[in-house]
């Protein structure tokens, strides 16, 4: 996929990117075995382990967790009322979309308390090992301390396109809007009305500006990280795209990421039309 060659021109020292199709075919660019810090791209991985815990019956979505009145579902959907990086309560649960990294730390502690298994081990056993993500690990905060490679994240992307570790219903819930209509701030992109999220995944919907492409469908879900990383899945085009870099998110990413996403979708669409 020639569109991935765009990463060669990015103002970063190292970058790796990949596109995954619904049939599991993966195309990549750069050193796909290089380990990068994920920053907030950690959150979808953590969320997936929480989804597995729900499926296993260890916890429930509507089980109390976090601030008074909050549940596992609220924490996953950034509606618990917790502040970004402290345990200060800024709103009643379910009333505002407050992006909270500490909320994912609270989630991890909750899973540990309910299962008796250290969360980094639970994540490894529930997600990394079954998907063959041998170079991935959580080394600290469940909100931002994951590390992985493009090769490993491609395996996770394939799972998001065709789930095997969780049921189709749980996957649908996680990737559809939870607590619809709530406004909030999308980090790096300002106020969004509404600021839609699923369970651990940001939902693109009609957000503008946005880190995905203008041709990404409203159903696109994923996450980006402050360390210069992103992963999106677009059910409309049956594609996933990811990129890992060692340059912190900033104006360069706002300028570079949407054109890459648009080029990937255009190339995949053209290729599909040619094969038909």
PDB file of C-alpha atoms in Angstrom:
ATOM      1  CA  UNK A   1       0.000   0.000   0.000  1.00  0.00           C
ATOM      2  CA  UNK A   2       1.875   3.027  -1.296  1.00  0.00           C
ATOM      3  CA  UNK A   3      -0.091   5.494   0.817  1.00  0.00           C
ATOM      4  CA  UNK A   4       1.811   4.291   3.892  1.00  0.00           C
ATOM      5  CA  UNK A   5       4.983   5.695   2.357  1.00  0.00           C
ATOM      6  CA  UNK A   6       3.789   9.083   3.597  1.00  0.00           C
ATOM      7  CA  UNK A   7       5.312   8.291   6.993  1.00  0.00           C
ATOM      8  CA  UNK A   8       8.776   8.584   5.410  1.00  0.00           C
ATOM      9  CA  UNK A   9       8.171  12.331   5.152  1.00  0.00           C
ATOM     10  CA  UNK A  10       6.904  12.838   8.693  1.00  0.00           C
ATOM     11  CA  UNK A  11       9.132  14.994  10.962  1.00  0.00           C
ATOM     12  CA  UNK A  12       9.935  12.091  13.283  1.00  0.00           C
ATOM     13  CA  UNK A  13      13.022   9.987  13.918  1.00  0.00           C
ATOM     14  CA  UNK A  14      11.251   6.644  13.793  1.00  0.00           C
ATOM     15  CA  UNK A  15       7.824   5.600  12.576  1.00  0.00           C
ATOM     16  CA  UNK A  16       5.984   2.427  11.694  1.00  0.00           C
ATOM     17  CA  UNK A  17       2.508   2.087  10.226  1.00  0.00           C
ATOM     18  CA  UNK A  18       0.169  -0.640   9.060  1.00  0.00           C
ATOM     19  CA  UNK A  19      -3.185  -1.193   7.405  1.00  0.00           C
ATOM     20  CA  UNK A  20      -5.269  -4.266   8.199  1.00  0.00           C
ATOM     21  CA  UNK A  21      -8.235  -5.484   6.166  1.00  0.00           C
ATOM     22  CA  UNK A  22     -11.244  -7.483   7.307  1.00  0.00           C
ATOM     23  CA  UNK A  23      -9.750 -10.693   5.936  1.00  0.00           C
ATOM     24  CA  UNK A  24      -6.647 -10.194   8.073  1.00  0.00           C
ATOM     25  CA  UNK A  25      -4.342  -9.025   5.306  1.00  0.00           C
ATOM     26  CA  UNK A  26      -1.740  -6.607   6.684  1.00  0.00           C
ATOM     27  CA  UNK A  27       0.429  -4.113   4.807  1.00  0.00           C
ATOM     28  CA  UNK A  28       3.096  -2.198   6.672  1.00  0.00           C
ATOM     29  CA  UNK A  29       5.795   0.443   6.405  1.00  0.00           C
ATOM     30  CA  UNK A  30       8.767   1.022   8.707  1.00  0.00           C
ATOM     31  CA  UNK A  31      10.220  -1.159  11.449  1.00  0.00           C
ATOM     32  CA  UNK A  32       7.132  -3.033  12.620  1.00  0.00           C
ATOM     33  CA  UNK A  33       9.082  -4.779  15.401  1.00  0.00           C
ATOM     34  CA  UNK A  34      10.308  -1.580  17.049  1.00  0.00           C
ATOM     35  CA  UNK A  35       8.754  -1.045  20.475  1.00  0.00           C
ATOM     36  CA  UNK A  36       7.138   2.362  20.966  1.00  0.00           C
ATOM     37  CA  UNK A  37       5.438   3.937  23.984  1.00  0.00           C
ATOM     38  CA  UNK A  38       1.712   4.011  23.249  1.00  0.00           C
ATOM     39  CA  UNK A  39       0.579   6.787  25.608  1.00  0.00           C
ATOM     40  CA  UNK A  40      -3.240   6.824  25.459  1.00  0.00           C
ATOM     41  CA  UNK A  41      -3.450   4.132  22.792  1.00  0.00           C
ATOM     42  CA  UNK A  42      -2.961   2.045  25.931  1.00  0.00           C
ATOM     43  CA  UNK A  43      -6.609   2.697  26.820  1.00  0.00           C
ATOM     44  CA  UNK A  44      -8.259   0.572  24.096  1.00  0.00           C
ATOM     45  CA  UNK A  45      -6.057  -2.368  25.091  1.00  0.00           C
ATOM     46  CA  UNK A  46      -6.958  -1.926  28.744  1.00  0.00           C
ATOM     47  CA  UNK A  47     -10.622  -1.549  27.803  1.00  0.00           C
ATOM     48  CA  UNK A  48     -10.500  -4.809  25.868  1.00  0.00           C
ATOM     49  CA  UNK A  49      -9.197  -6.649  28.923  1.00  0.00           C
ATOM     50  CA  UNK A  50     -12.082  -5.147  30.905  1.00  0.00           C
ATOM     51  CA  UNK A  51     -14.513  -6.378  28.232  1.00  0.00           C
ATOM     52  CA  UNK A  52     -13.029  -9.868  28.563  1.00  0.00           C
ATOM     53  CA  UNK A  53     -13.461  -9.636  32.347  1.00  0.00           C
ATOM     54  CA  UNK A  54     -17.146  -8.826  31.802  1.00  0.00           C
ATOM     55  CA  UNK A  55     -17.543 -11.762  29.430  1.00  0.00           C
ATOM     56  CA  UNK A  56     -15.876 -14.065  31.936  1.00  0.00           C
ATOM     57  CA  UNK A  57     -18.300 -12.938  34.626  1.00  0.00           C
ATOM     58  CA  UNK A  58     -15.579 -11.470  36.826  1.00  0.00           C
ATOM     59  CA  UNK A  59     -17.212  -8.019  36.734  1.00  0.00           C
ATOM     60  CA  UNK A  60     -20.330  -6.375  35.273  1.00  0.00           C
ATOM     61  CA  UNK A  61     -20.750  -3.200  33.225  1.00  0.00           C
ATOM     62  CA  UNK A  62     -23.249  -1.729  35.650  1.00  0.00           C
ATOM     63  CA  UNK A  63     -21.365  -2.734  38.779  1.00  0.00           C
ATOM     64  CA  UNK A  64     -20.448   0.229  41.026  1.00  0.00           C
ATOM     65  CA  UNK A  65     -16.863   1.371  40.473  1.00  0.00           C
ATOM     66  CA  UNK A  66     -15.112   4.689  40.930  1.00  0.00           C
ATOM     67  CA  UNK A  67     -16.880   7.740  42.423  1.00  0.00           C
ATOM     68  CA  UNK A  68     -20.272   7.385  44.152  1.00  0.00           C
ATOM     69  CA  UNK A  69     -22.948   6.572  41.584  1.00  0.00           C
ATOM     70  CA  UNK A  70     -20.371   5.573  38.946  1.00  0.00           C
ATOM     71  CA  UNK A  71     -20.085   2.147  37.311  1.00  0.00           C
ATOM     72  CA  UNK A  72     -17.633   0.214  35.174  1.00  0.00           C
ATOM     73  CA  UNK A  73     -19.551   1.491  32.143  1.00  0.00           C
ATOM     74  CA  UNK A  74     -19.149   5.118  33.253  1.00  0.00           C
ATOM     75  CA  UNK A  75     -15.406   4.677  33.717  1.00  0.00           C
ATOM     76  CA  UNK A  76     -14.978   3.068  30.290  1.00  0.00           C
ATOM     77  CA  UNK A  77     -17.010   5.833  28.622  1.00  0.00           C
ATOM     78  CA  UNK A  78     -15.317   8.772  30.383  1.00  0.00           C
ATOM     79  CA  UNK A  79     -18.532   9.733  32.157  1.00  0.00           C
ATOM     80  CA  UNK A  80     -17.650   8.854  35.764  1.00  0.00           C
ATOM     81  CA  UNK A  81     -17.073  12.514  36.637  1.00  0.00           C
ATOM     82  CA  UNK A  82     -13.412  11.958  37.519  1.00  0.00           C
ATOM     83  CA  UNK A  83     -10.893  14.614  36.478  1.00  0.00           C
ATOM     84  CA  UNK A  84      -8.246  13.935  33.852  1.00  0.00           C
ATOM     85  CA  UNK A  85      -5.340  12.986  36.102  1.00  0.00           C
ATOM     86  CA  UNK A  86      -6.595  13.252  39.690  1.00  0.00           C
ATOM     87  CA  UNK A  87      -9.363  11.623  41.690  1.00  0.00           C
ATOM     88  CA  UNK A  88     -11.159  14.962  41.995  1.00  0.00           C
ATOM     89  CA  UNK A  89     -14.830  14.622  41.044  1.00  0.00           C
ATOM     90  CA  UNK A  90     -15.852  17.289  38.536  1.00  0.00           C
ATOM     91  CA  UNK A  91     -19.392  16.169  37.666  1.00  0.00           C
ATOM     92  CA  UNK A  92     -22.072  13.683  38.592  1.00  0.00           C
ATOM     93  CA  UNK A  93     -21.753  10.350  36.738  1.00  0.00           C
ATOM     94  CA  UNK A  94     -23.393  10.315  33.326  1.00  0.00           C
ATOM     95  CA  UNK A  95     -23.738  14.095  32.995  1.00  0.00           C
ATOM     96  CA  UNK A  96     -20.525  15.172  31.228  1.00  0.00           C
ATOM     97  CA  UNK A  97     -17.874  13.590  29.021  1.00  0.00           C
ATOM     98  CA  UNK A  98     -14.689  14.268  30.974  1.00  0.00           C
ATOM     99  CA  UNK A  99     -11.720  12.481  29.417  1.00  0.00           C
ATOM    100  CA  UNK A 100     -10.054  10.781  32.365  1.00  0.00           C
ATOM    101  CA  UNK A 101      -6.764   8.947  32.390  1.00  0.00           C
ATOM    102  CA  UNK A 102      -7.060   8.324  36.111  1.00  0.00           C
ATOM    103  CA  UNK A 103     -10.399   6.647  35.396  1.00  0.00           C
ATOM    104  CA  UNK A 104      -8.569   3.833  33.637  1.00  0.00           C
ATOM    105  CA  UNK A 105      -6.240   3.424  36.589  1.00  0.00           C
ATOM    106  CA  UNK A 106      -9.327   3.112  38.793  1.00  0.00           C
ATOM    107  CA  UNK A 107     -10.699   0.509  36.360  1.00  0.00           C
ATOM    108  CA  UNK A 108      -7.493  -1.523  36.502  1.00  0.00           C
ATOM    109  CA  UNK A 109      -7.488  -1.428  40.298  1.00  0.00           C
ATOM    110  CA  UNK A 110     -11.121  -2.542  40.304  1.00  0.00           C
ATOM    111  CA  UNK A 111     -10.409  -5.536  38.053  1.00  0.00           C
ATOM    112  CA  UNK A 112      -7.473  -6.484  40.256  1.00  0.00           C
ATOM    113  CA  UNK A 113      -9.624  -6.278  43.378  1.00  0.00           C
ATOM    114  CA  UNK A 114     -12.386  -8.399  41.814  1.00  0.00           C
ATOM    115  CA  UNK A 115     -10.119 -11.047  40.273  1.00  0.00           C
ATOM    116  CA  UNK A 116      -7.136 -11.146  42.609  1.00  0.00           C
ATOM    117  CA  UNK A 117      -4.873 -10.857  39.536  1.00  0.00           C
ATOM    118  CA  UNK A 118      -2.499  -7.940  38.996  1.00  0.00           C
ATOM    119  CA  UNK A 119      -3.948  -5.975  36.091  1.00  0.00           C
ATOM    120  CA  UNK A 120      -0.829  -6.095  33.921  1.00  0.00           C
ATOM    121  CA  UNK A 121      -1.003  -9.888  34.208  1.00  0.00           C
ATOM    122  CA  UNK A 122      -4.710  -9.929  33.438  1.00  0.00           C
ATOM    123  CA  UNK A 123      -4.140  -7.796  30.338  1.00  0.00           C
ATOM    124  CA  UNK A 124      -1.343 -10.088  29.217  1.00  0.00           C
ATOM    125  CA  UNK A 125      -3.377 -13.254  29.757  1.00  0.00           C
ATOM    126  CA  UNK A 126      -6.672 -11.893  28.381  1.00  0.00           C
ATOM    127  CA  UNK A 127      -5.447  -9.947  25.344  1.00  0.00           C
ATOM    128  CA  UNK A 128      -1.744 -10.046  24.558  1.00  0.00           C
ATOM    129  CA  UNK A 129      -1.110 -13.788  24.724  1.00  0.00           C
ATOM    130  CA  UNK A 130      -4.255 -14.938  22.865  1.00  0.00           C
ATOM    131  CA  UNK A 131      -3.533 -12.489  20.034  1.00  0.00           C
ATOM    132  CA  UNK A 132       0.190 -13.295  19.847  1.00  0.00           C
ATOM    133  CA  UNK A 133       1.220  -9.780  20.934  1.00  0.00           C
ATOM    134  CA  UNK A 134       4.564 -10.975  22.244  1.00  0.00           C
ATOM    135  CA  UNK A 135       6.255  -7.563  22.403  1.00  0.00           C
ATOM    136  CA  UNK A 136       3.467  -5.711  24.197  1.00  0.00           C
ATOM    137  CA  UNK A 137       3.316  -4.880  27.884  1.00  0.00           C
ATOM    138  CA  UNK A 138       1.774  -2.552  30.432  1.00  0.00           C
ATOM    139  CA  UNK A 139       4.546  -1.034  32.539  1.00  0.00           C
ATOM    140  CA  UNK A 140       2.750   1.377  34.844  1.00  0.00           C
ATOM    141  CA  UNK A 141      -0.441   3.399  34.512  1.00  0.00           C
ATOM    142  CA  UNK A 142      -3.383   1.713  32.798  1.00  0.00           C
ATOM    143  CA  UNK A 143      -4.149   5.104  31.306  1.00  0.00           C
ATOM    144  CA  UNK A 144      -0.954   5.623  29.355  1.00  0.00           C
ATOM    145  CA  UNK A 145       1.937   3.236  30.117  1.00  0.00           C
ATOM    146  CA  UNK A 146       1.510   0.591  27.427  1.00  0.00           C
ATOM    147  CA  UNK A 147       4.290  -0.323  25.018  1.00  0.00           C
ATOM    148  CA  UNK A 148       3.894  -2.183  21.744  1.00  0.00           C
ATOM    149  CA  UNK A 149       4.943  -2.608  18.129  1.00  0.00           C
ATOM    150  CA  UNK A 150       3.161  -2.039  14.845  1.00  0.00           C
ATOM    151  CA  UNK A 151       3.215  -5.797  14.291  1.00  0.00           C
ATOM    152  CA  UNK A 152       1.472  -6.440  17.604  1.00  0.00           C
ATOM    153  CA  UNK A 153      -1.052  -3.624  17.192  1.00  0.00           C
ATOM    154  CA  UNK A 154      -1.892  -5.030  13.763  1.00  0.00           C
ATOM    155  CA  UNK A 155      -2.955  -8.228  15.505  1.00  0.00           C
ATOM    156  CA  UNK A 156      -5.139  -6.201  17.845  1.00  0.00           C
ATOM    157  CA  UNK A 157      -6.581  -4.305  14.875  1.00  0.00           C
ATOM    158  CA  UNK A 158      -7.482  -7.613  13.222  1.00  0.00           C
ATOM    159  CA  UNK A 159      -9.308  -8.593  16.415  1.00  0.00           C
ATOM    160  CA  UNK A 160     -11.235  -5.322  16.351  1.00  0.00           C
ATOM    161  CA  UNK A 161     -12.298  -5.996  12.762  1.00  0.00           C
ATOM    162  CA  UNK A 162     -13.357  -9.581  13.500  1.00  0.00           C
ATOM    163  CA  UNK A 163     -13.624 -10.213  17.249  1.00  0.00           C
ATOM    164  CA  UNK A 164     -12.727 -13.607  18.669  1.00  0.00           C
ATOM    165  CA  UNK A 165     -11.974 -12.788  22.305  1.00  0.00           C
ATOM    166  CA  UNK A 166     -15.358 -11.190  23.008  1.00  0.00           C
ATOM    167  CA  UNK A 167     -18.871 -11.674  21.688  1.00  0.00           C
ATOM    168  CA  UNK A 168     -20.271  -9.724  18.754  1.00  0.00           C
ATOM    169  CA  UNK A 169     -22.738  -8.029  21.118  1.00  0.00           C
ATOM    170  CA  UNK A 170     -20.044  -6.867  23.537  1.00  0.00           C
ATOM    171  CA  UNK A 171     -17.963  -5.622  20.617  1.00  0.00           C
ATOM    172  CA  UNK A 172     -20.972  -3.735  19.244  1.00  0.00           C
ATOM    173  CA  UNK A 173     -21.606  -2.124  22.628  1.00  0.00           C
ATOM    174  CA  UNK A 174     -17.962  -1.106  22.994  1.00  0.00           C
ATOM    175  CA  UNK A 175     -17.828   0.519  19.569  1.00  0.00           C
ATOM    176  CA  UNK A 176     -21.150   2.364  19.693  1.00  0.00           C
ATOM    177  CA  UNK A 177     -22.031   5.556  21.513  1.00  0.00           C
ATOM    178  CA  UNK A 178     -22.541   5.257  25.254  1.00  0.00           C
ATOM    179  CA  UNK A 179     -24.429   8.004  27.092  1.00  0.00           C
ATOM    180  CA  UNK A 180     -25.297   9.815  23.834  1.00  0.00           C
ATOM    181  CA  UNK A 181     -25.501  13.582  23.586  1.00  0.00           C
ATOM    182  CA  UNK A 182     -22.834  14.443  26.155  1.00  0.00           C
ATOM    183  CA  UNK A 183     -20.505  17.332  25.340  1.00  0.00           C
ATOM    184  CA  UNK A 184     -16.852  17.474  26.272  1.00  0.00           C
ATOM    185  CA  UNK A 185     -13.301  18.249  25.249  1.00  0.00           C
ATOM    186  CA  UNK A 186     -11.381  15.946  22.906  1.00  0.00           C
ATOM    187  CA  UNK A 187      -7.739  16.413  23.953  1.00  0.00           C
ATOM    188  CA  UNK A 188      -5.799  18.227  21.273  1.00  0.00           C
ATOM    189  CA  UNK A 189      -8.944  19.142  19.332  1.00  0.00           C
ATOM    190  CA  UNK A 190     -11.044  21.222  21.712  1.00  0.00           C
ATOM    191  CA  UNK A 191     -14.714  21.199  22.583  1.00  0.00           C
ATOM    192  CA  UNK A 192     -16.895  18.693  20.754  1.00  0.00           C
ATOM    193  CA  UNK A 193     -20.707  18.816  20.771  1.00  0.00           C
ATOM    194  CA  UNK A 194     -21.381  15.994  21.230  1.00  0.00           C
ATOM    195  CA  UNK A 195     -18.173  14.272  22.283  1.00  0.00           C
ATOM    196  CA  UNK A 196     -19.135  10.666  21.562  1.00  0.00           C
ATOM    197  CA  UNK A 197     -17.353   7.639  23.027  1.00  0.00           C
ATOM    198  CA  UNK A 198     -17.985   3.943  23.264  1.00  0.00           C
ATOM    199  CA  UNK A 199     -16.494   1.705  25.952  1.00  0.00           C
ATOM    200  CA  UNK A 200     -12.811   2.613  25.790  1.00  0.00           C
ATOM    201  CA  UNK A 201     -12.987   3.719  22.161  1.00  0.00           C
ATOM    202  CA  UNK A 202     -13.541   7.199  20.798  1.00  0.00           C
ATOM    203  CA  UNK A 203     -16.296   7.333  18.164  1.00  0.00           C
ATOM    204  CA  UNK A 204     -15.658   9.682  15.277  1.00  0.00           C
ATOM    205  CA  UNK A 205     -19.258  10.607  14.421  1.00  0.00           C
ATOM    206  CA  UNK A 206     -19.354  14.208  13.133  1.00  0.00           C
ATOM    207  CA  UNK A 207     -16.430  15.600  15.115  1.00  0.00           C
ATOM    208  CA  UNK A 208     -14.478  18.404  13.497  1.00  0.00           C
ATOM    209  CA  UNK A 209     -11.572  18.934  13.649  1.00  0.00           C
ATOM    210  CA  UNK A 210     -10.493  15.343  14.110  1.00  0.00           C
ATOM    211  CA  UNK A 211      -7.361  13.208  13.932  1.00  0.00           C
ATOM    212  CA  UNK A 212      -8.833  10.724  11.404  1.00  0.00           C
ATOM    213  CA  UNK A 213      -9.490  11.557   7.753  1.00  0.00           C
ATOM    214  CA  UNK A 214     -12.347  13.470   6.197  1.00  0.00           C
ATOM    215  CA  UNK A 215     -13.403  10.269   4.418  1.00  0.00           C
ATOM    216  CA  UNK A 216     -13.463   8.149   7.563  1.00  0.00           C
ATOM    217  CA  UNK A 217     -17.054   7.169   8.242  1.00  0.00           C
ATOM    218  CA  UNK A 218     -18.898   8.393  11.357  1.00  0.00           C
ATOM    219  CA  UNK A 219     -18.718   4.811  12.640  1.00  0.00           C
ATOM    220  CA  UNK A 220     -14.914   4.942  12.864  1.00  0.00           C
ATOM    221  CA  UNK A 221     -13.625   4.126  16.334  1.00  0.00           C
ATOM    222  CA  UNK A 222     -10.185   4.150  17.885  1.00  0.00           C
ATOM    223  CA  UNK A 223      -7.760   6.269  19.885  1.00  0.00           C
ATOM    224  CA  UNK A 224      -4.667   8.412  19.567  1.00  0.00           C
ATOM    225  CA  UNK A 225      -1.843   9.008  22.015  1.00  0.00           C
ATOM    226  CA  UNK A 226       0.297  11.930  23.136  1.00  0.00           C
ATOM    227  CA  UNK A 227       3.423   9.972  22.179  1.00  0.00           C
ATOM    228  CA  UNK A 228       2.512  10.345  18.489  1.00  0.00           C
ATOM    229  CA  UNK A 229       0.486   7.162  18.037  1.00  0.00           C
ATOM    230  CA  UNK A 230      -2.932   6.274  16.674  1.00  0.00           C
ATOM    231  CA  UNK A 231      -5.190   3.357  15.820  1.00  0.00           C
ATOM    232  CA  UNK A 232      -8.527   3.563  14.027  1.00  0.00           C
ATOM    233  CA  UNK A 233     -10.982   1.001  12.705  1.00  0.00           C
ATOM    234  CA  UNK A 234     -13.592   1.963  10.111  1.00  0.00           C
ATOM    235  CA  UNK A 235     -16.395  -0.612   9.806  1.00  0.00           C
ATOM    236  CA  UNK A 236     -17.722   1.105   6.667  1.00  0.00           C
ATOM    237  CA  UNK A 237     -14.544   0.406   4.713  1.00  0.00           C
ATOM    238  CA  UNK A 238     -13.594  -2.732   6.714  1.00  0.00           C
ATOM    239  CA  UNK A 239     -10.169  -1.240   7.333  1.00  0.00           C
ATOM    240  CA  UNK A 240      -7.929  -0.528  10.282  1.00  0.00           C
ATOM    241  CA  UNK A 241      -4.963   1.826  10.212  1.00  0.00           C
ATOM    242  CA  UNK A 242      -2.319   2.471  12.844  1.00  0.00           C
ATOM    243  CA  UNK A 243       0.856   4.469  13.194  1.00  0.00           C
ATOM    244  CA  UNK A 244       3.506   4.604  15.920  1.00  0.00           C
ATOM    245  CA  UNK A 245       6.187   7.302  16.177  1.00  0.00           C
ATOM    246  CA  UNK A 246       8.692   8.676  18.661  1.00  0.00           C
ATOM    247  CA  UNK A 247       7.585  12.301  18.227  1.00  0.00           C
ATOM    248  CA  UNK A 248       5.006  13.692  20.627  1.00  0.00           C
ATOM    249  CA  UNK A 249       1.617  14.674  19.228  1.00  0.00           C
ATOM    250  CA  UNK A 250       1.417  18.256  18.022  1.00  0.00           C
ATOM    251  CA  UNK A 251       0.817  20.397  14.961  1.00  0.00           C
ATOM    252  CA  UNK A 252       2.799  17.978  12.811  1.00  0.00           C
ATOM    253  CA  UNK A 253       0.352  15.151  13.656  1.00  0.00           C
ATOM    254  CA  UNK A 254      -2.705  17.326  13.110  1.00  0.00           C
ATOM    255  CA  UNK A 255      -1.353  18.059   9.627  1.00  0.00           C
ATOM    256  CA  UNK A 256      -0.060  14.564   8.752  1.00  0.00           C
ATOM    257  CA  UNK A 257      -2.534  12.055  10.119  1.00  0.00           C
ATOM    258  CA  UNK A 258      -5.767  12.978   8.275  1.00  0.00           C
ATOM    259  CA  UNK A 259      -4.141  12.940   4.802  1.00  0.00           C
ATOM    260  CA  UNK A 260      -2.643   9.519   5.538  1.00  0.00           C
ATOM    261  CA  UNK A 261      -6.040   8.186   6.603  1.00  0.00           C
ATOM    262  CA  UNK A 262      -7.739   9.602   3.513  1.00  0.00           C
ATOM    263  CA  UNK A 263      -5.038   8.165   1.251  1.00  0.00           C
ATOM    264  CA  UNK A 264      -5.346   4.730   2.847  1.00  0.00           C
ATOM    265  CA  UNK A 265      -9.115   4.674   2.354  1.00  0.00           C
ATOM    266  CA  UNK A 266      -8.850   5.934  -1.231  1.00  0.00           C
ATOM    267  CA  UNK A 267      -6.199   3.380  -2.160  1.00  0.00           C
ATOM    268  CA  UNK A 268      -8.102   0.508  -0.556  1.00  0.00           C
ATOM    269  CA  UNK A 269     -11.336   1.560  -2.256  1.00  0.00           C
ATOM    270  CA  UNK A 270      -9.615   1.810  -5.636  1.00  0.00           C
ATOM    271  CA  UNK A 271      -7.948  -1.553  -5.191  1.00  0.00           C
ATOM    272  CA  UNK A 272     -11.240  -3.182  -4.246  1.00  0.00           C
ATOM    273  CA  UNK A 273     -12.963  -1.676  -7.287  1.00  0.00           C
ATOM    274  CA  UNK A 274     -10.167  -2.899  -9.566  1.00  0.00           C
ATOM    275  CA  UNK A 275     -10.418  -6.462  -8.223  1.00  0.00           C
ATOM    276  CA  UNK A 276     -14.168  -6.469  -8.843  1.00  0.00           C
TER     277      UNK A 276
END
